[in-house]
Coordinates of N, CA, C and O in Angstrom, one line a residue:
X26 N -223.1 -72.9 23.7 CA -222.5 -71.7 23.1 C -222.5 -70.7 24.2 O -223.4 -70.5 24.9
X27 N -221.4 -70.0 24.3 CA -221.2 -69.0 25.4 C -221.1 -67.6 24.8 O -220.5 -67.4 23.8
X28 N -221.8 -66.6 25.4 CA -221.7 -65.2 25.0 C -220.5 -64.7 25.7 O -220.1 -65.0 26.8
X29 N -219.8 -63.8 25.0 CA -218.6 -63.1 25.5 C -219.1 -62.1 26.6 O -219.6 -61.1 26.3
X30 N -218.8 -62.5 27.9 CA -219.3 -61.6 29.0 C -218.8 -60.2 28.9 O -219.5 -59.3 29.1
X31 N -217.5 -60.0 28.6 CA -217.1 -58.6 28.5 C -217.8 -57.8 27.5 O -218.1 -56.6 27.7
X32 N -218.1 -58.4 26.3 CA -218.8 -57.6 25.3 C -220.2 -57.3 25.7 O -220.7 -56.2 25.5
X33 N -220.9 -58.2 26.4 CA -222.3 -58.0 26.8 C -222.2 -56.9 28.0 O -223.0 -56.0 28.0
X34 N -221.3 -57.1 28.9 CA -221.2 -56.1 30.0 C -220.9 -54.7 29.5 O -221.5 -53.7 30.0
X35 N -220.1 -54.6 28.5 CA -219.8 -53.3 27.9 C -221.0 -52.6 27.3 O -221.1 -51.4 27.4
X36 N -221.9 -53.4 26.7 CA -223.1 -52.8 26.1 C -224.1 -52.4 27.1 O -225.0 -51.6 26.7
X37 N -224.1 -52.9 28.3 CA -225.1 -52.5 29.3 C -224.9 -51.1 29.8 O -223.7 -50.8 30.0
X38 N -225.9 -50.3 30.0 CA -225.7 -49.0 30.5 C -225.3 -49.1 32.0 O -225.7 -50.0 32.7
X39 N -224.6 -48.1 32.5 CA -224.3 -48.0 33.9 C -225.6 -47.6 34.6 O -226.4 -46.8 34.1
X40 N -225.8 -48.2 35.8 CA -227.0 -48.0 36.6 C -226.7 -47.0 37.6 O -225.7 -47.1 38.3
X41 N -227.5 -45.9 37.7 CA -227.2 -44.8 38.6 C -227.3 -45.3 40.0 O -227.8 -46.3 40.4
X42 N -226.6 -44.5 40.9 CA -226.5 -44.8 42.3 C -227.8 -44.9 43.0 O -228.0 -45.7 44.0
X43 N -228.8 -44.2 42.5 CA -230.1 -44.2 43.1 C -231.0 -45.4 42.7 O -232.1 -45.6 43.3
X44 N -230.6 -46.2 41.7 CA -231.4 -47.3 41.3 C -231.3 -48.5 42.3 O -230.2 -48.9 42.7
X45 N -232.5 -49.0 42.6 CA -232.5 -50.1 43.6 C -232.7 -51.4 42.8 O -233.7 -51.6 42.1
X46 N -231.8 -52.3 43.0 CA -231.8 -53.6 42.3 C -232.1 -54.7 43.2 O -231.7 -54.6 44.4
X47 N -232.7 -55.8 42.7 CA -232.9 -57.0 43.6 C -231.5 -57.5 44.1 O -230.5 -57.3 43.5
X48 N -231.6 -58.1 45.3 CA -230.4 -58.6 45.9 C -230.2 -60.1 45.7 O -229.6 -60.8 46.5
X49 N -230.8 -60.7 44.7 CA -230.7 -62.1 44.4 C -230.5 -62.4 42.9 O -231.0 -61.6 42.1
X50 N -229.9 -63.4 42.6 CA -229.7 -63.8 41.2 C -231.0 -64.4 40.6 O -231.9 -64.7 41.4
X51 N -231.0 -64.4 39.3 CA -232.2 -64.9 38.6 C -231.8 -66.0 37.6 O -231.1 -65.7 36.7
X52 N -232.2 -67.2 37.9 CA -231.8 -68.3 37.0 C -233.0 -68.6 36.1 O -234.1 -68.8 36.6
X53 N -232.7 -68.7 34.8 CA -233.8 -69.1 33.8 C -233.2 -70.3 33.1 O -232.1 -70.2 32.4
X54 N -233.7 -71.5 33.2 CA -233.2 -72.7 32.6 C -233.4 -72.7 31.1 O -234.2 -71.9 30.5
X55 N -232.6 -73.5 30.4 CA -232.6 -73.6 29.0 C -234.1 -73.9 28.5 O -234.8 -74.8 29.1
X56 N -234.5 -73.2 27.5 CA -235.8 -73.4 27.0 C -237.0 -72.8 27.8 O -238.1 -72.9 27.4
X57 N -236.6 -72.2 28.9 CA -237.7 -71.6 29.8 C -237.7 -70.1 29.6 O -236.8 -69.5 29.2
X58 N -238.9 -69.6 30.0 CA -239.1 -68.1 30.0 C -239.0 -67.6 31.5 O -239.4 -68.3 32.4
X59 N -238.5 -66.4 31.6 CA -238.4 -65.8 33.0 C -239.6 -65.9 33.8 O -239.6 -66.1 35.0
X60 N -240.8 -65.7 33.2 CA -242.1 -65.8 33.9 C -242.8 -67.1 33.8 O -243.9 -67.3 34.3
X61 N -242.2 -68.1 33.0 CA -242.8 -69.3 32.8 C -243.9 -69.3 31.7 O -244.7 -70.2 31.5
X62 N -243.9 -68.1 30.9 CA -244.9 -67.9 29.9 C -244.3 -67.5 28.6 O -244.4 -66.3 28.2
X63 N -243.6 -68.4 27.9 CA -243.1 -68.0 26.6 C -244.3 -67.6 25.7 O -245.4 -68.0 26.0
X64 N -244.0 -66.9 24.6 CA -245.1 -66.4 23.7 C -244.7 -66.4 22.3 O -243.5 -66.5 22.0
X65 N -245.7 -66.4 21.4 CA -245.4 -66.4 20.0 C -245.6 -64.9 19.5 O -246.6 -64.3 19.8
X66 N -244.7 -64.5 18.6 CA -244.8 -63.2 18.0 C -244.0 -63.2 16.7 O -242.9 -63.7 16.6
X67 N -244.6 -62.8 15.6 CA -244.1 -62.8 14.3 C -243.5 -64.2 13.9 O -242.4 -64.4 13.4
X68 N -244.4 -65.2 14.2 CA -244.1 -66.6 13.9 C -242.8 -67.1 14.6 O -242.1 -68.0 14.0
X69 N -242.4 -66.5 15.7 CA -241.3 -66.9 16.5 C -241.7 -67.2 17.9 O -242.7 -66.6 18.4
X70 N -241.0 -68.1 18.6 CA -241.2 -68.3 20.0 C -240.2 -67.4 20.8 O -239.0 -67.5 20.6
X71 N -240.7 -66.6 21.7 CA -239.9 -65.7 22.5 C -239.9 -66.3 23.9 O -240.9 -66.6 24.5
X72 N -238.7 -66.3 24.5 CA -238.5 -66.6 25.9 C -237.7 -65.4 26.5 O -236.7 -65.1 25.9
X73 N -238.2 -64.9 27.6 CA -237.5 -63.8 28.2 C -236.5 -64.4 29.1 O -236.8 -65.2 30.0
X74 N -235.2 -64.0 28.9 CA -234.1 -64.6 29.7 C -233.7 -63.6 30.8 O -233.3 -64.0 31.9
X75 N -233.8 -62.3 30.5 CA -233.6 -61.2 31.5 C -234.7 -60.2 31.4 O -234.8 -59.7 30.3
X76 N -235.4 -60.0 32.4 CA -236.5 -59.0 32.4 C -236.0 -57.7 32.9 O -235.1 -57.6 33.8
X77 N -236.5 -56.6 32.4 CA -236.2 -55.3 33.0 C -236.5 -55.2 34.5 O -235.9 -54.4 35.2
X78 N -237.4 -56.0 34.9 CA -237.8 -56.0 36.3 C -236.6 -56.6 37.2 O -236.5 -56.4 38.4
X79 N -235.7 -57.3 36.5 CA -234.6 -57.9 37.2 C -233.4 -57.0 37.4 O -232.5 -57.2 38.2
X80 N -233.4 -55.8 36.7 CA -232.2 -55.0 36.7 C -232.5 -53.5 36.7 O -231.7 -52.7 36.1
X81 N -233.6 -53.1 37.3 CA -234.0 -51.7 37.3 C -234.2 -51.1 36.0 O -234.1 -49.9 35.8
X82 N -234.6 -51.9 35.0 CA -235.0 -51.4 33.7 C -233.8 -51.2 32.8 O -233.9 -50.6 31.7
X83 N -232.6 -51.7 33.1 CA -231.4 -51.5 32.3 C -231.5 -52.2 31.0 O -231.1 -51.6 29.9
X84 N -232.1 -53.4 30.9 CA -232.2 -54.1 29.6 C -233.3 -55.2 29.8 O -233.6 -55.6 30.9
X85 N -233.7 -55.7 28.6 CA -234.5 -56.9 28.5 C -233.8 -57.8 27.4 O -233.3 -57.2 26.4
X86 N -233.7 -59.1 27.7 CA -233.1 -60.0 26.7 C -234.0 -61.1 26.4 O -234.5 -61.8 27.3
X87 N -234.2 -61.3 25.1 CA -235.1 -62.4 24.6 C -234.2 -63.4 23.9 O -233.3 -63.1 23.1
X88 N -234.6 -64.7 24.0 CA -234.1 -65.8 23.2 C -235.2 -66.1 22.2 O -236.4 -66.4 22.7
X89 N -235.0 -66.0 20.9 CA -236.1 -66.3 20.0 C -235.8 -67.5 19.1 O -234.6 -67.6 18.6
X90 N -236.7 -68.3 18.9 CA -236.6 -69.5 18.0 C -237.5 -69.2 16.8 O -238.7 -68.9 17.0
X91 N -236.9 -69.3 15.7 CA -237.5 -68.8 14.5 C -237.5 -69.9 13.4 O -236.6 -70.0 12.7
X92 N -238.7 -70.6 13.2 CA -238.7 -71.6 12.2 C -239.0 -71.0 10.8 O -238.7 -71.6 9.8
X93 N -239.7 -69.9 10.7 CA -240.1 -69.3 9.4 C -239.2 -68.2 9.0 O -238.6 -67.5 9.8
X94 N -239.2 -67.9 7.7 CA -238.4 -66.9 7.1 C -239.2 -65.5 7.1 O -239.7 -65.0 6.1
X95 N -239.4 -65.0 8.3 CA -240.1 -63.8 8.5 C -239.3 -62.9 9.5 O -238.4 -63.4 10.2
X96 N -239.7 -61.6 9.6 CA -239.0 -60.7 10.6 C -239.9 -59.5 10.7 O -240.9 -59.4 10.0
X97 N -239.5 -58.6 11.5 CA -240.4 -57.4 11.8 C -240.3 -56.4 10.6 O -239.3 -56.4 9.8
X98 N -241.2 -55.5 10.5 CA -241.1 -54.4 9.5 C -240.0 -53.5 9.8 O -239.5 -53.5 11.0
X99 N -239.6 -52.7 8.9 CA -238.6 -51.7 9.1 C -239.1 -50.8 10.2 O -240.3 -50.3 10.2
X100 N -238.3 -50.5 11.3 CA -238.8 -49.8 12.4 C -237.7 -49.0 13.1 O -236.5 -49.2 12.8
X101 N -238.1 -48.1 14.0 CA -237.2 -47.2 14.7 C -237.6 -47.2 16.2 O -238.8 -47.2 16.5
X102 N -236.6 -47.3 17.1 CA -236.8 -47.0 18.5 C -236.2 -45.7 18.8 O -235.0 -45.5 18.6
X103 N -237.0 -44.8 19.4 CA -236.5 -43.4 19.7 C -235.6 -43.5 21.0 O -234.7 -42.7 21.2
X104 N -236.0 -44.4 21.9 CA -235.3 -44.4 23.3 C -234.5 -45.6 23.6 O -234.0 -45.7 24.7
X105 N -234.5 -46.6 22.7 CA -233.9 -47.9 23.0 C -232.8 -48.3 21.9 O -233.0 -48.1 20.7
X106 N -231.7 -48.8 22.4 CA -230.7 -49.4 21.6 C -231.1 -50.9 21.5 O -231.7 -51.4 22.4
X107 N -230.7 -51.5 20.4 CA -231.0 -52.9 20.2 C -229.7 -53.7 19.8 O -229.0 -53.2 19.0
X108 N -229.5 -54.9 20.4 CA -228.4 -55.7 20.1 C -228.9 -57.1 19.8 O -229.8 -57.6 20.4
X109 N -228.3 -57.7 18.7 CA -228.7 -59.0 18.2 C -227.5 -59.9 18.2 O -226.4 -59.5 17.9
X110 N -227.7 -61.2 18.6 CA -226.6 -62.2 18.6 C -227.2 -63.5 18.0 O -228.2 -64.0 18.5
X111 N -226.7 -63.9 16.8 CA -227.2 -65.1 16.1 C -226.6 -66.3 16.8 O -225.3 -66.5 16.8
X112 N -227.4 -67.2 17.3 CA -227.0 -68.4 17.9 C -227.0 -69.6 16.9 O -226.1 -70.4 16.8
X113 N -228.0 -69.6 16.0 CA -228.1 -70.6 15.0 C -228.8 -70.0 13.7 O -229.6 -69.1 13.9
X114 N -228.4 -70.5 12.6 CA -229.0 -70.0 11.3 C -228.4 -68.8 10.8 O -227.3 -68.4 11.2
X115 N -229.1 -68.2 9.8 CA -228.6 -67.0 9.1 C -229.7 -66.0 9.0 O -230.9 -66.4 8.8
X116 N -229.3 -64.7 9.0 CA -230.3 -63.6 8.9 C -229.8 -62.5 8.0 O -228.6 -62.3 7.9
X117 N -230.7 -61.8 7.4 CA -230.4 -60.6 6.6 C -230.9 -59.5 7.5 O -232.0 -59.5 7.9
X118 N -230.0 -58.5 7.7 CA -230.3 -57.3 8.5 C -230.2 -56.0 7.6 O -229.3 -56.0 6.8
X119 N -231.0 -55.1 7.9 CA -230.9 -53.7 7.4 C -230.7 -52.8 8.6 O -231.6 -52.9 9.5
X120 N -229.7 -52.0 8.7 CA -229.5 -51.1 9.8 C -229.1 -49.8 9.1 O -228.0 -49.7 8.5
X121 N -229.9 -48.8 9.2 CA -229.7 -47.6 8.4 C -229.7 -47.9 6.9 O -230.6 -48.5 6.4
X122 N -228.6 -47.5 6.2 CA -228.5 -47.7 4.8 C -227.8 -49.0 4.5 O -227.7 -49.4 3.3
X123 N -227.3 -49.7 5.5 CA -226.5 -50.9 5.3 C -227.3 -52.2 5.4 O -228.2 -52.3 6.2
X124 N -227.1 -53.1 4.4 CA -227.7 -54.4 4.5 C -226.6 -55.4 4.6 O -225.5 -55.3 3.9
X125 N -226.8 -56.4 5.5 CA -225.7 -57.3 5.8 C -226.3 -58.7 6.2 O -227.4 -58.8 6.5
X126 N -225.4 -59.7 6.0 CA -225.8 -61.1 6.4 C -225.1 -61.4 7.7 O -223.9 -61.2 7.8
X127 N -225.9 -62.0 8.6 CA -225.3 -62.5 9.9 C -225.5 -64.0 10.0 O -226.5 -64.5 9.7
X128 N -224.4 -64.6 10.5 CA -224.4 -66.1 10.7 C -224.2 -66.4 12.2 O -223.8 -65.5 13.0
X129 N -224.3 -67.6 12.6 CA -224.1 -68.0 14.0 C -222.8 -67.5 14.5 O -221.7 -67.6 13.8
X130 N -222.8 -66.8 15.7 CA -221.7 -66.2 16.3 C -221.5 -64.7 16.0 O -220.8 -64.0 16.6
X131 N -222.3 -64.2 15.0 CA -222.2 -62.8 14.6 C -223.2 -62.0 15.5 O -224.2 -62.5 16.0
X132 N -222.8 -60.7 15.8 CA -223.7 -59.9 16.5 C -223.8 -58.5 15.8 O -222.9 -58.1 15.0
X133 N -224.8 -57.8 16.1 CA -225.0 -56.4 15.6 C -225.6 -55.5 16.6 O -226.6 -55.9 17.2
X134 N -225.1 -54.4 16.8 CA -225.6 -53.4 17.7 C -226.3 -52.3 16.8 O -225.6 -51.8 15.9
X135 N -227.5 -51.9 17.1 CA -228.2 -50.9 16.4 C -228.6 -49.8 17.4 O -229.4 -50.0 18.3
X136 N -228.0 -48.6 17.2 CA -228.3 -47.5 18.2 C -229.7 -47.0 18.0 O -230.3 -47.1 16.9
X137 N -230.2 -46.4 19.0 CA -231.6 -45.8 19.0 C -231.6 -44.8 17.8 O -230.6 -44.2 17.4
X138 N -232.8 -44.6 17.3 CA -233.1 -43.7 16.2 C -232.6 -44.2 14.8 O -232.7 -43.5 13.8
X139 N -232.0 -45.4 14.7 CA -231.6 -46.0 13.5 C -232.7 -46.9 13.0 O -233.0 -47.9 13.7
X140 N -233.2 -46.7 11.8 CA -234.1 -47.7 11.2 C -233.5 -49.0 11.0 O -232.3 -49.1 10.5
X141 N -234.2 -50.1 11.3 CA -233.7 -51.4 11.1 C -234.8 -52.5 11.0 O -235.9 -52.2 11.3
X142 N -234.4 -53.6 10.4 CA -235.3 -54.7 10.2 C -234.4 -55.9 9.9 O -233.2 -55.8 9.7
X143 N -235.0 -57.1 10.1 CA -234.2 -58.3 9.8 C -235.2 -59.4 9.4 O -236.4 -59.3 9.6
X144 N -234.6 -60.5 8.7 CA -235.4 -61.6 8.3 C -234.5 -62.8 8.3 O -233.3 -62.8 8.0
X145 N -235.1 -64.0 8.8 CA -234.3 -65.2 8.7 C -234.2 -65.7 7.3 O -235.2 -65.6 6.5
X146 N -233.0 -66.1 6.9 CA -232.8 -66.5 5.5 C -232.4 -68.0 5.3 O -232.5 -68.5 4.2
X147 N -232.0 -68.6 6.4 CA -231.6 -70.0 6.3 C -232.8 -71.0 6.4 O -233.8 -70.7 6.9
X148 N -232.5 -72.2 6.0 CA -233.5 -73.3 6.2 C -233.5 -73.8 7.6 O -232.5 -73.6 8.3
X149 N -234.5 -74.5 8.0 CA -234.6 -75.0 9.3 C -234.9 -74.0 10.4 O -235.2 -72.8 10.1
X150 N -234.6 -74.3 11.6 CA -234.9 -73.4 12.8 C -233.6 -72.6 13.0 O -232.5 -73.0 12.9
X151 N -233.9 -71.3 13.3 CA -232.8 -70.4 13.7 C -233.1 -69.8 15.0 O -234.2 -69.8 15.5
X152 N -232.0 -69.3 15.7 CA -232.2 -68.7 17.0 C -231.4 -67.4 17.1 O -230.3 -67.3 16.6
X153 N -232.1 -66.4 17.6 CA -231.5 -65.1 17.7 C -231.8 -64.5 19.1 O -232.9 -64.5 19.6
X154 N -230.7 -64.0 19.7 CA -230.8 -63.3 21.0 C -231.0 -61.9 20.7 O -230.3 -61.3 19.9
X155 N -232.0 -61.2 21.3 CA -232.3 -59.8 21.1 C -232.3 -59.1 22.5 O -233.0 -59.6 23.4
X156 N -231.6 -58.0 22.5 CA -231.5 -57.2 23.8 C -231.9 -55.8 23.5 O -231.4 -55.2 22.5
X157 N -232.8 -55.2 24.3 CA -233.1 -53.8 24.2 C -232.6 -53.2 25.5 O -232.7 -53.7 26.6
X158 N -231.9 -52.0 25.3 CA -231.4 -51.3 26.5 C -231.7 -49.8 26.3 O -231.4 -49.3 25.2
X159 N -232.3 -49.1 27.2 CA -232.9 -49.7 28.4 C -234.1 -50.6 28.0 O -234.5 -50.6 26.8
X160 N -234.6 -51.3 29.0 CA -235.7 -52.3 28.7 C -237.0 -51.6 28.1 O -237.7 -52.2 27.3
X161 N -237.2 -50.4 28.6 CA -238.4 -49.7 28.2 C -239.6 -50.6 28.5 O -239.7 -51.2 29.5
X162 N -240.6 -50.7 27.5 CA -241.7 -51.5 27.7 C -241.8 -52.6 26.6 O -242.8 -53.1 26.2
X163 N -240.6 -53.0 26.1 CA -240.5 -54.0 25.0 C -241.1 -55.3 25.4 O -241.8 -56.0 24.7
X164 N -240.8 -55.8 26.7 CA -241.4 -57.1 27.1 C -242.9 -57.0 27.1 O -243.6 -57.9 26.6
X165 N -243.4 -56.0 27.7 CA -244.9 -55.8 27.8 C -245.5 -55.7 26.3 O -246.5 -56.2 26.1
X166 N -244.8 -54.9 25.5 CA -245.3 -54.8 24.1 C -245.3 -56.1 23.4 O -246.4 -56.4 22.8
X167 N -244.2 -56.9 23.4 CA -244.2 -58.1 22.7 C -245.3 -59.1 23.2 O -246.0 -59.7 22.4
X168 N -245.5 -59.1 24.5 CA -246.5 -60.0 25.1 C -247.9 -59.5 24.7 O -248.8 -60.3 24.4
X169 N -248.1 -58.2 24.8 CA -249.5 -57.7 24.4 C -249.8 -57.9 23.0 O -250.9 -58.3 22.6
X170 N -248.9 -57.5 22.1 CA -249.2 -57.6 20.6 C -249.3 -59.1 20.2 O -250.1 -59.4 19.3
X171 N -248.7 -60.0 20.9 CA -248.9 -61.4 20.6 C -250.3 -61.9 20.9 O -250.8 -62.9 20.3
X172 N -251.0 -61.2 21.8 CA -252.4 -61.5 22.2 C -253.4 -60.6 21.5 O -254.6 -60.8 21.7
X173 N -253.0 -59.7 20.7 CA -253.8 -58.7 20.1 C -254.9 -59.4 19.2 O -254.5 -60.1 18.3
X174 N -256.2 -59.2 19.5 CA -257.2 -59.9 18.7 C -257.2 -59.4 17.2 O -257.4 -60.2 16.3
X175 N -256.9 -58.1 17.0 CA -256.9 -57.5 15.7 C -255.4 -57.4 15.3 O -254.7 -56.6 15.8
X176 N -255.0 -58.4 14.4 CA -253.6 -58.4 14.0 C -253.4 -57.6 12.7 O -252.4 -57.8 12.0
X177 N -254.3 -56.7 12.4 CA -254.1 -55.9 11.2 C -252.9 -55.0 11.3 O -252.5 -54.6 12.4
X178 N -252.3 -54.6 10.2 CA -251.2 -53.7 10.2 C -251.4 -52.4 11.0 O -250.6 -51.9 11.7
X179 N -252.7 -51.9 10.9 CA -253.0 -50.6 11.5 C -253.0 -50.8 13.1 O -252.5 -50.0 13.8
X180 N -253.6 -51.9 13.5 CA -253.6 -52.2 15.0 C -252.2 -52.4 15.5 O -251.9 -51.9 16.6
X181 N -251.4 -53.2 14.8 CA -250.0 -53.4 15.2 C -249.2 -52.1 15.2 O -248.4 -51.9 16.2
X182 N -249.4 -51.3 14.3 CA -248.7 -50.0 14.2 C -249.0 -49.1 15.3 O -248.2 -48.5 16.0
X183 N -250.3 -49.1 15.7 CA -250.8 -48.2 16.8 C -250.2 -48.7 18.1 O -249.6 -47.9 18.9
X184 N -250.2 -50.0 18.4 CA -249.7 -50.6 19.6 C -248.1 -50.4 19.6 O -247.6 -50.0 20.7
X185 N -247.5 -50.6 18.5 CA -246.0 -50.4 18.5 C -245.6 -48.9 18.9 O -244.7 -48.7 19.7
X186 N -246.4 -48.0 18.4 CA -246.1 -46.6 18.7 C -246.2 -46.3 20.1 O -245.5 -45.4 20.7
X187 N -247.1 -47.0 20.8 CA -247.3 -46.8 22.3 C -246.1 -47.4 23.1 O -246.0 -47.1 24.3
X188 N -245.2 -48.1 22.4 CA -244.1 -48.8 23.1 C -242.8 -48.4 22.4 O -241.9 -49.3 22.2
X189 N -242.6 -47.2 22.0 CA -241.3 -46.7 21.5 C -240.9 -47.4 20.2 O -239.7 -47.6 19.9
X190 N -241.8 -47.9 19.4 CA -241.5 -48.6 18.2 C -242.3 -48.0 17.0 O -243.5 -48.1 17.0
X191 N -241.6 -47.3 16.1 CA -242.3 -46.7 15.0 C -242.1 -47.5 13.8 O -241.0 -47.7 13.3
X192 N -243.2 -48.1 13.3 CA -243.1 -49.0 12.1 C -243.1 -48.1 10.9 O -244.1 -47.3 10.6
X193 N -242.0 -48.1 10.1 CA -241.9 -47.1 9.0 C -241.7 -47.7 7.6 O -241.6 -47.0 6.7
X194 N -241.7 -49.0 7.5 CA -241.6 -49.6 6.2 C -241.9 -51.1 6.3 O -242.2 -51.6 7.3
X195 N -241.8 -51.8 5.1 CA -242.2 -53.2 5.0 C -241.1 -54.1 5.6 O -240.0 -53.6 5.8
X196 N -241.5 -55.3 5.9 CA -240.4 -56.3 6.3 C -239.5 -56.6 5.2 O -239.8 -56.3 4.0
X197 N -238.3 -57.1 5.5 CA -237.3 -57.5 4.5 C -237.8 -58.8 3.9 O -238.5 -59.6 4.5
X198 N -237.3 -59.0 2.7 CA -237.6 -60.3 2.0 C -236.3 -61.2 2.2 O -235.2 -60.7 2.1
X199 N -236.5 -62.5 2.4 CA -235.4 -63.3 2.6 C -234.4 -63.6 1.5 O -233.3 -64.0 1.6
X200 N -234.9 -63.3 0.2 CA -234.1 -63.5 -1.0 C -232.7 -63.7 -0.8 O -231.8 -63.3 -0.5

């Protein structure tokens, strides 16, 4: 499956003249993580395909494999936009006051400061590409929270707030 390059390029922020970027390309093979260390978060496997370290912090892109019908709680990012692209399966999303269903090939852009959540609704394994722009500390947050010894809602909420993610409501139900 191919992503529409013009659509993705359009969504990336322009990088200022003073930003210093690496002078080499970064290849990440199918099923691999940028650092060689995929991780589990919210019962999904995350592989980093583009790290903010690769592009001066412009964005981070995750490929997520989701076997279970779960998703994050309703949340807001104050400084980050988020873009979703469904590769396989079906998802229910809430963005602001709107609730919608997304299938393979559908994408959704959620601007910063808009409350949003999603949940996998289809049977079997689903895959969702997730991009944050700018990258902020989302890669570090997801890796850290996946290793958090205390997985209580309070501990997760505290760590989320330290990484521009305010948890403001419950997760969606797949119904």
